[in-house]
Amino acid sequence: MDDQIDTSWRGAKARLVLAQMRNAKASCCGGTSYAAVGLTLSELVRDAENFQGRHLLAHCLNVRLRGRMFRTLSKLSGLIPERLAQLDSATFDRLHHSVRGIGVACHDLVSGRPCYFATGADCGPRLSDAVRASASIPFLFPPIPVKRPSDGTSLLLTDGGISDGLPVAFARRAPLAATHLIVSDCRWVAGYRPAGDGRTVYIRPKLPSTGTLWAPASTLGQRYR
């Protein structure tokens, strides 16, 4: 197996991006929790094993009611409120575990086009707003309104998978400028997949009995292992 790997993967200076594409929203939140919040891999695995679909539904109801039943619904939302609170103090530039840059893909409902944010090119919106938008399941969570301070443009952001379900080009161009990609494609329908070029590893995990609102704890745990 090792003989089949491009020798450039062994270079210490290679810029590696783990691009996680999903039908559930664990990837965006998990990636930023690791890189921007500083959670360990063990904590991410534990979160995945403890997550249940009803937590997401309770959090959705909390968002839709604008906090009018915050105390009750927060208790029913599992770790979601705690992790979002941690994300509120995170930024694109203050990263952990030697991560050099992170990127988030969203979809702008105003323009009908994808909208990208990354370390060195965040365009002003908070990291937490970009992540919330990217993880907003259409029709379940409302879009996130943000304004770009650079030009005053108003954006209405939601799940980036609507317009760019496999943002490989975003990961490869500046400022992320990844030389190597590990793409974990968890979309329901795979569709387009990047061509193998020796510097891209494409993974299509088998996640049995897994959907946006339902997933066995064992399956989600394996997702992060």
PDB file of C-alpha atoms in Angstrom:
ATOM      1  CA  MET A   1       0.000   0.000   0.000  1.00  0.00           C
ATOM      2  CA  ASP A   2       2.786   2.409   0.948  1.00  0.00           C
ATOM      3  CA  ASP A   3       4.500   1.877  -2.417  1.00  0.00           C
ATOM      4  CA  GLN A   4       1.391   3.185  -4.181  1.00  0.00           C
ATOM      5  CA  ILE A   5       1.423   6.522  -2.333  1.00  0.00           C
ATOM      6  CA  ASP A   6       2.940   9.529  -4.100  1.00  0.00           C
ATOM      7  CA  THR A   7       6.215  10.418  -2.361  1.00  0.00           C
ATOM      8  CA  SER A   8       5.004  14.020  -2.066  1.00  0.00           C
ATOM      9  CA  TRP A   9       2.647  12.872   0.708  1.00  0.00           C
ATOM     10  CA  ARG A  10       5.685  12.315   2.892  1.00  0.00           C
ATOM     11  CA  GLY A  11       6.880  15.912   2.579  1.00  0.00           C
ATOM     12  CA  ALA A  12       6.659  17.776   5.874  1.00  0.00           C
ATOM     13  CA  LYS A  13       5.855  21.048   4.096  1.00  0.00           C
ATOM     14  CA  ALA A  14       2.896  19.733   2.086  1.00  0.00           C
ATOM     15  CA  ARG A  15      -0.357  21.583   2.707  1.00  0.00           C
ATOM     16  CA  LEU A  16      -3.011  18.986   3.474  1.00  0.00           C
ATOM     17  CA  VAL A  17      -6.726  19.679   3.560  1.00  0.00           C
ATOM     18  CA  LEU A  18      -9.189  17.123   4.872  1.00  0.00           C
ATOM     19  CA  ALA A  19     -12.291  17.941   2.869  1.00  0.00           C
ATOM     20  CA  GLN A  20     -15.301  16.296   4.466  1.00  0.00           C
ATOM     21  CA  MET A  21     -18.436  16.305   2.318  1.00  0.00           C
ATOM     22  CA  ARG A  22     -21.626  15.197   3.943  1.00  0.00           C
ATOM     23  CA  ASN A  23     -25.343  14.657   3.958  1.00  0.00           C
ATOM     24  CA  ALA A  24     -25.338  14.985   7.745  1.00  0.00           C
ATOM     25  CA  LYS A  25     -23.704  18.081   9.192  1.00  0.00           C
ATOM     26  CA  ALA A  26     -21.092  16.490  11.421  1.00  0.00           C
ATOM     27  CA  SER A  27     -18.168  17.331   9.144  1.00  0.00           C
ATOM     28  CA  CYS A  28     -18.276  21.118   9.158  1.00  0.00           C
ATOM     29  CA  CYS A  29     -18.957  21.304  12.892  1.00  0.00           C
ATOM     30  CA  GLY A  30     -16.480  18.546  13.676  1.00  0.00           C
ATOM     31  CA  GLY A  31     -13.704  20.047  11.582  1.00  0.00           C
ATOM     32  CA  THR A  32     -14.046  23.514  13.071  1.00  0.00           C
ATOM     33  CA  SER A  33     -14.421  22.103  16.601  1.00  0.00           C
ATOM     34  CA  TYR A  34     -11.053  20.417  16.140  1.00  0.00           C
ATOM     35  CA  ALA A  35      -9.217  23.223  14.347  1.00  0.00           C
ATOM     36  CA  ALA A  36     -10.800  26.397  15.754  1.00  0.00           C
ATOM     37  CA  VAL A  37     -12.148  25.328  19.165  1.00  0.00           C
ATOM     38  CA  GLY A  38      -9.355  22.904  19.992  1.00  0.00           C
ATOM     39  CA  LEU A  39     -11.304  19.742  20.785  1.00  0.00           C
ATOM     40  CA  THR A  40      -9.288  16.537  20.643  1.00  0.00           C
ATOM     41  CA  LEU A  41     -10.059  13.597  18.385  1.00  0.00           C
ATOM     42  CA  SER A  42     -11.163  11.618  21.432  1.00  0.00           C
ATOM     43  CA  GLU A  43     -13.668  14.339  22.301  1.00  0.00           C
ATOM     44  CA  LEU A  44     -15.012  14.358  18.740  1.00  0.00           C
ATOM     45  CA  VAL A  45     -15.478  10.586  18.813  1.00  0.00           C
ATOM     46  CA  ARG A  46     -17.253  10.825  22.171  1.00  0.00           C
ATOM     47  CA  ASP A  47     -19.523  13.594  20.841  1.00  0.00           C
ATOM     48  CA  ALA A  48     -20.400  11.474  17.801  1.00  0.00           C
ATOM     49  CA  GLU A  49     -21.233   8.480  19.952  1.00  0.00           C
ATOM     50  CA  ASN A  50     -23.470  10.571  22.238  1.00  0.00           C
ATOM     51  CA  PHE A  51     -25.272  12.460  19.459  1.00  0.00           C
ATOM     52  CA  GLN A  52     -28.889  11.548  18.712  1.00  0.00           C
ATOM     53  CA  GLY A  53     -31.305  12.900  16.115  1.00  0.00           C
ATOM     54  CA  ARG A  54     -33.685  14.210  18.768  1.00  0.00           C
ATOM     55  CA  HIS A  55     -30.928  16.563  19.972  1.00  0.00           C
ATOM     56  CA  LEU A  56     -30.937  18.219  16.559  1.00  0.00           C
ATOM     57  CA  LEU A  57     -34.724  18.479  16.492  1.00  0.00           C
ATOM     58  CA  ALA A  58     -34.785  20.086  19.953  1.00  0.00           C
ATOM     59  CA  HIS A  59     -32.114  22.566  18.884  1.00  0.00           C
ATOM     60  CA  CYS A  60     -34.049  23.323  15.693  1.00  0.00           C
ATOM     61  CA  LEU A  61     -37.172  24.083  17.726  1.00  0.00           C
ATOM     62  CA  ASN A  62     -35.093  26.280  20.037  1.00  0.00           C
ATOM     63  CA  VAL A  63     -33.822  28.257  17.048  1.00  0.00           C
ATOM     64  CA  ARG A  64     -37.283  28.572  15.491  1.00  0.00           C
ATOM     65  CA  LEU A  65     -38.772  29.803  18.792  1.00  0.00           C
ATOM     66  CA  ARG A  66     -35.868  32.256  19.143  1.00  0.00           C
ATOM     67  CA  GLY A  67     -34.989  31.055  22.624  1.00  0.00           C
ATOM     68  CA  ARG A  68     -38.444  31.443  24.158  1.00  0.00           C
ATOM     69  CA  MET A  69     -38.080  27.953  25.674  1.00  0.00           C
ATOM     70  CA  PHE A  70     -34.306  28.094  25.912  1.00  0.00           C
ATOM     71  CA  ARG A  71     -33.811  26.351  29.268  1.00  0.00           C
ATOM     72  CA  THR A  72     -36.090  23.431  28.510  1.00  0.00           C
ATOM     73  CA  LEU A  73     -35.012  22.859  24.921  1.00  0.00           C
ATOM     74  CA  SER A  74     -31.304  23.323  25.672  1.00  0.00           C
ATOM     75  CA  LYS A  75     -31.473  20.426  28.114  1.00  0.00           C
ATOM     76  CA  LEU A  76     -32.947  18.296  25.335  1.00  0.00           C
ATOM     77  CA  SER A  77     -30.339  19.352  22.760  1.00  0.00           C
ATOM     78  CA  GLY A  78     -27.443  17.272  24.068  1.00  0.00           C
ATOM     79  CA  LEU A  79     -24.011  18.842  23.553  1.00  0.00           C
ATOM     80  CA  ILE A  80     -25.138  21.164  20.758  1.00  0.00           C
ATOM     81  CA  PRO A  81     -25.586  24.343  22.903  1.00  0.00           C
ATOM     82  CA  GLU A  82     -22.217  23.823  24.622  1.00  0.00           C
ATOM     83  CA  ARG A  83     -20.340  23.278  21.362  1.00  0.00           C
ATOM     84  CA  LEU A  84     -21.994  26.281  19.708  1.00  0.00           C
ATOM     85  CA  ALA A  85     -21.084  28.470  22.685  1.00  0.00           C
ATOM     86  CA  GLN A  86     -17.462  27.381  22.298  1.00  0.00           C
ATOM     87  CA  LEU A  87     -17.642  28.152  18.582  1.00  0.00           C
ATOM     88  CA  ASP A  88     -18.836  31.703  19.275  1.00  0.00           C
ATOM     89  CA  SER A  89     -15.416  32.616  20.662  1.00  0.00           C
ATOM     90  CA  ALA A  90     -13.481  30.887  17.857  1.00  0.00           C
ATOM     91  CA  THR A  91     -11.980  32.678  14.851  1.00  0.00           C
ATOM     92  CA  PHE A  92     -10.558  31.846  11.433  1.00  0.00           C
ATOM     93  CA  ASP A  93      -7.077  32.897  12.539  1.00  0.00           C
ATOM     94  CA  ARG A  94      -6.658  31.443  16.045  1.00  0.00           C
ATOM     95  CA  LEU A  95      -6.272  27.732  15.290  1.00  0.00           C
ATOM     96  CA  HIS A  96      -5.180  24.644  17.221  1.00  0.00           C
ATOM     97  CA  HIS A  97      -3.326  21.350  16.676  1.00  0.00           C
ATOM     98  CA  SER A  98      -0.907  22.997  14.213  1.00  0.00           C
ATOM     99  CA  VAL A  99      -3.731  23.587  11.713  1.00  0.00           C
ATOM    100  CA  ARG A 100      -2.692  26.417   9.362  1.00  0.00           C
ATOM    101  CA  GLY A 101      -6.019  27.283   7.791  1.00  0.00           C
ATOM    102  CA  ILE A 102      -9.681  26.317   7.619  1.00  0.00           C
ATOM    103  CA  GLY A 103     -12.387  26.936   5.049  1.00  0.00           C
ATOM    104  CA  VAL A 104     -16.185  26.885   5.080  1.00  0.00           C
ATOM    105  CA  ALA A 105     -18.464  26.610   2.039  1.00  0.00           C
ATOM    106  CA  CYS A 106     -21.966  28.118   2.181  1.00  0.00           C
ATOM    107  CA  HIS A 107     -24.740  28.879  -0.272  1.00  0.00           C
ATOM    108  CA  ASP A 108     -26.023  32.453  -0.623  1.00  0.00           C
ATOM    109  CA  LEU A 109     -29.787  32.504  -1.212  1.00  0.00           C
ATOM    110  CA  VAL A 110     -29.665  36.146  -2.380  1.00  0.00           C
ATOM    111  CA  SER A 111     -27.336  35.533  -5.323  1.00  0.00           C
ATOM    112  CA  GLY A 112     -28.024  31.817  -5.719  1.00  0.00           C
ATOM    113  CA  ARG A 113     -24.290  31.138  -5.732  1.00  0.00           C
ATOM    114  CA  PRO A 114     -21.777  29.438  -3.445  1.00  0.00           C
ATOM    115  CA  CYS A 115     -19.986  31.648  -0.944  1.00  0.00           C
ATOM    116  CA  TYR A 116     -16.633  30.712   0.576  1.00  0.00           C
ATOM    117  CA  PHE A 117     -14.850  31.799   3.747  1.00  0.00           C
ATOM    118  CA  ALA A 118     -11.339  30.838   4.791  1.00  0.00           C
ATOM    119  CA  THR A 119      -8.388  31.796   6.950  1.00  0.00           C
ATOM    120  CA  GLY A 120      -6.881  34.835   5.244  1.00  0.00           C
ATOM    121  CA  ALA A 121     -10.054  35.483   3.245  1.00  0.00           C
ATOM    122  CA  ASP A 122     -12.919  35.384   5.726  1.00  0.00           C
ATOM    123  CA  CYS A 123     -14.438  38.624   4.324  1.00  0.00           C
ATOM    124  CA  GLY A 124     -15.632  39.742   7.771  1.00  0.00           C
ATOM    125  CA  PRO A 125     -18.411  37.357   8.919  1.00  0.00           C
ATOM    126  CA  ARG A 126     -17.755  35.491  12.162  1.00  0.00           C
ATOM    127  CA  LEU A 127     -16.566  31.909  11.930  1.00  0.00           C
ATOM    128  CA  SER A 128     -19.523  30.792  14.060  1.00  0.00           C
ATOM    129  CA  ASP A 129     -22.007  32.375  11.619  1.00  0.00           C
ATOM    130  CA  ALA A 130     -20.328  30.723   8.619  1.00  0.00           C
ATOM    131  CA  VAL A 131     -20.334  27.321  10.334  1.00  0.00           C
ATOM    132  CA  ARG A 132     -23.957  27.644  11.474  1.00  0.00           C
ATOM    133  CA  ALA A 133     -24.943  28.534   7.909  1.00  0.00           C
ATOM    134  CA  SER A 134     -22.945  25.720   6.328  1.00  0.00           C
ATOM    135  CA  ALA A 135     -24.568  23.240   8.735  1.00  0.00           C
ATOM    136  CA  SER A 136     -28.100  24.609   8.286  1.00  0.00           C
ATOM    137  CA  ILE A 137     -30.245  21.787   6.977  1.00  0.00           C
ATOM    138  CA  PRO A 138     -32.609  23.317   4.371  1.00  0.00           C
ATOM    139  CA  PHE A 139     -36.240  23.623   5.531  1.00  0.00           C
ATOM    140  CA  LEU A 140     -35.228  22.591   9.048  1.00  0.00           C
ATOM    141  CA  PHE A 141     -33.026  25.538  10.061  1.00  0.00           C
ATOM    142  CA  PRO A 142     -33.473  29.119   8.844  1.00  0.00           C
ATOM    143  CA  PRO A 143     -30.681  30.709   6.770  1.00  0.00           C
ATOM    144  CA  ILE A 144     -28.158  32.947   8.522  1.00  0.00           C
ATOM    145  CA  PRO A 145     -28.127  36.653   7.515  1.00  0.00           C
ATOM    146  CA  VAL A 146     -24.654  38.210   7.474  1.00  0.00           C
ATOM    147  CA  LYS A 147     -23.098  41.333   6.003  1.00  0.00           C
ATOM    148  CA  ARG A 148     -19.634  41.571   4.456  1.00  0.00           C
ATOM    149  CA  PRO A 149     -17.936  44.603   6.050  1.00  0.00           C
ATOM    150  CA  SER A 150     -15.561  44.858   3.089  1.00  0.00           C
ATOM    151  CA  ASP A 151     -18.276  45.943   0.637  1.00  0.00           C
ATOM    152  CA  GLY A 152     -21.499  46.023   2.699  1.00  0.00           C
ATOM    153  CA  THR A 153     -23.043  43.150   0.727  1.00  0.00           C
ATOM    154  CA  SER A 154     -25.914  41.411   2.536  1.00  0.00           C
ATOM    155  CA  LEU A 155     -25.831  37.626   2.388  1.00  0.00           C
ATOM    156  CA  LEU A 156     -28.401  35.013   3.357  1.00  0.00           C
ATOM    157  CA  LEU A 157     -26.361  31.884   3.961  1.00  0.00           C
ATOM    158  CA  THR A 158     -27.366  28.244   4.209  1.00  0.00           C
ATOM    159  CA  ASP A 159     -25.983  24.745   3.508  1.00  0.00           C
ATOM    160  CA  GLY A 160     -23.098  24.973   1.046  1.00  0.00           C
ATOM    161  CA  GLY A 161     -24.000  21.589  -0.400  1.00  0.00           C
ATOM    162  CA  ILE A 162     -26.857  23.227  -2.310  1.00  0.00           C
ATOM    163  CA  SER A 163     -24.487  24.782  -4.854  1.00  0.00           C
ATOM    164  CA  ASP A 164     -21.125  23.113  -4.186  1.00  0.00           C
ATOM    165  CA  GLY A 165     -21.421  19.694  -2.600  1.00  0.00           C
ATOM    166  CA  LEU A 166     -17.783  18.825  -3.270  1.00  0.00           C
ATOM    167  CA  PRO A 167     -15.723  22.061  -2.913  1.00  0.00           C
ATOM    168  CA  VAL A 168     -12.423  20.595  -4.069  1.00  0.00           C
ATOM    169  CA  ALA A 169     -11.574  23.624  -6.222  1.00  0.00           C
ATOM    170  CA  PHE A 170     -12.099  25.882  -3.184  1.00  0.00           C
ATOM    171  CA  ALA A 171      -9.653  23.788  -1.158  1.00  0.00           C
ATOM    172  CA  ARG A 172      -7.022  23.857  -3.905  1.00  0.00           C
ATOM    173  CA  ARG A 173      -7.004  27.564  -4.660  1.00  0.00           C
ATOM    174  CA  ALA A 174      -5.628  30.354  -2.470  1.00  0.00           C
ATOM    175  CA  PRO A 175      -5.741  31.061   0.398  1.00  0.00           C
ATOM    176  CA  LEU A 176      -6.048  27.393   1.450  1.00  0.00           C
ATOM    177  CA  ALA A 177      -3.911  26.324  -1.513  1.00  0.00           C
ATOM    178  CA  ALA A 178      -3.969  22.650  -0.563  1.00  0.00           C
ATOM    179  CA  THR A 179      -1.373  20.536  -2.328  1.00  0.00           C
ATOM    180  CA  HIS A 180      -2.964  17.326  -1.036  1.00  0.00           C
ATOM    181  CA  LEU A 181      -6.609  16.432  -0.390  1.00  0.00           C
ATOM    182  CA  ILE A 182      -8.385  13.722   1.551  1.00  0.00           C
ATOM    183  CA  VAL A 183     -12.013  13.870   0.433  1.00  0.00           C
ATOM    184  CA  SER A 184     -14.546  12.010   2.582  1.00  0.00           C
ATOM    185  CA  ASP A 185     -17.741  12.029   0.516  1.00  0.00           C
ATOM    186  CA  CYS A 186     -20.828  11.244   2.623  1.00  0.00           C
ATOM    187  CA  ARG A 187     -23.433  12.678   0.273  1.00  0.00           C
ATOM    188  CA  TRP A 188     -26.527  10.544  -0.287  1.00  0.00           C
ATOM    189  CA  VAL A 189     -25.834  10.608  -4.046  1.00  0.00           C
ATOM    190  CA  ALA A 190     -22.151  10.747  -4.867  1.00  0.00           C
ATOM    191  CA  GLY A 191     -22.397  12.282  -8.347  1.00  0.00           C
ATOM    192  CA  TYR A 192     -19.190  14.040  -9.346  1.00  0.00           C
ATOM    193  CA  ARG A 193     -15.968  12.752  -7.804  1.00  0.00           C
ATOM    194  CA  PRO A 194     -12.460  14.240  -8.192  1.00  0.00           C
ATOM    195  CA  ALA A 195     -10.089  12.516 -10.555  1.00  0.00           C
ATOM    196  CA  GLY A 196      -7.224  10.672  -8.930  1.00  0.00           C
ATOM    197  CA  ASP A 197      -3.961  12.510  -9.480  1.00  0.00           C
ATOM    198  CA  GLY A 198      -1.637  11.029  -6.864  1.00  0.00           C
ATOM    199  CA  ARG A 199      -2.339  13.897  -4.492  1.00  0.00           C
ATOM    200  CA  THR A 200      -6.030  13.326  -3.867  1.00  0.00           C
ATOM    201  CA  VAL A 201      -7.469  10.511  -1.772  1.00  0.00           C
ATOM    202  CA  TYR A 202     -11.208  10.013  -2.337  1.00  0.00           C
ATOM    203  CA  ILE A 203     -13.149   8.077   0.320  1.00  0.00           C
ATOM    204  CA  ARG A 204     -16.778   7.022   0.063  1.00  0.00           C
ATOM    205  CA  PRO A 205     -17.563   5.722   3.591  1.00  0.00           C
ATOM    206  CA  LYS A 206     -20.285   3.140   4.094  1.00  0.00           C
ATOM    207  CA  LEU A 207     -22.608   4.584   6.737  1.00  0.00           C
ATOM    208  CA  PRO A 208     -25.448   2.069   7.083  1.00  0.00           C
ATOM    209  CA  SER A 209     -28.752   3.220   8.549  1.00  0.00           C
ATOM    210  CA  THR A 210     -27.487   6.792   8.694  1.00  0.00           C
ATOM    211  CA  GLY A 211     -29.334   9.949   7.682  1.00  0.00           C
ATOM    212  CA  THR A 212     -29.612  13.607   8.632  1.00  0.00           C
ATOM    213  CA  LEU A 213     -31.706  12.946  11.743  1.00  0.00           C
ATOM    214  CA  TRP A 214     -30.942   9.333  12.530  1.00  0.00           C
ATOM    215  CA  ALA A 215     -27.687   7.467  13.025  1.00  0.00           C
ATOM    216  CA  PRO A 216     -26.585   4.634  15.301  1.00  0.00           C
ATOM    217  CA  ALA A 217     -23.970   5.825  17.778  1.00  0.00           C
ATOM    218  CA  SER A 218     -21.616   3.094  16.587  1.00  0.00           C
ATOM    219  CA  THR A 219     -21.806   4.355  12.996  1.00  0.00           C
ATOM    220  CA  LEU A 220     -21.089   7.970  13.928  1.00  0.00           C
ATOM    221  CA  GLY A 221     -18.231   6.851  16.128  1.00  0.00           C
ATOM    222  CA  GLN A 222     -16.672   4.978  13.213  1.00  0.00           C
ATOM    223  CA  ARG A 223     -17.141   8.125  11.078  1.00  0.00           C
ATOM    224  CA  TYR A 224     -14.505   9.910  13.171  1.00  0.00           C
ATOM    225  CA  ARG A 225     -12.246   6.935  13.794  1.00  0.00           C
TER     226      ARG A 225
END
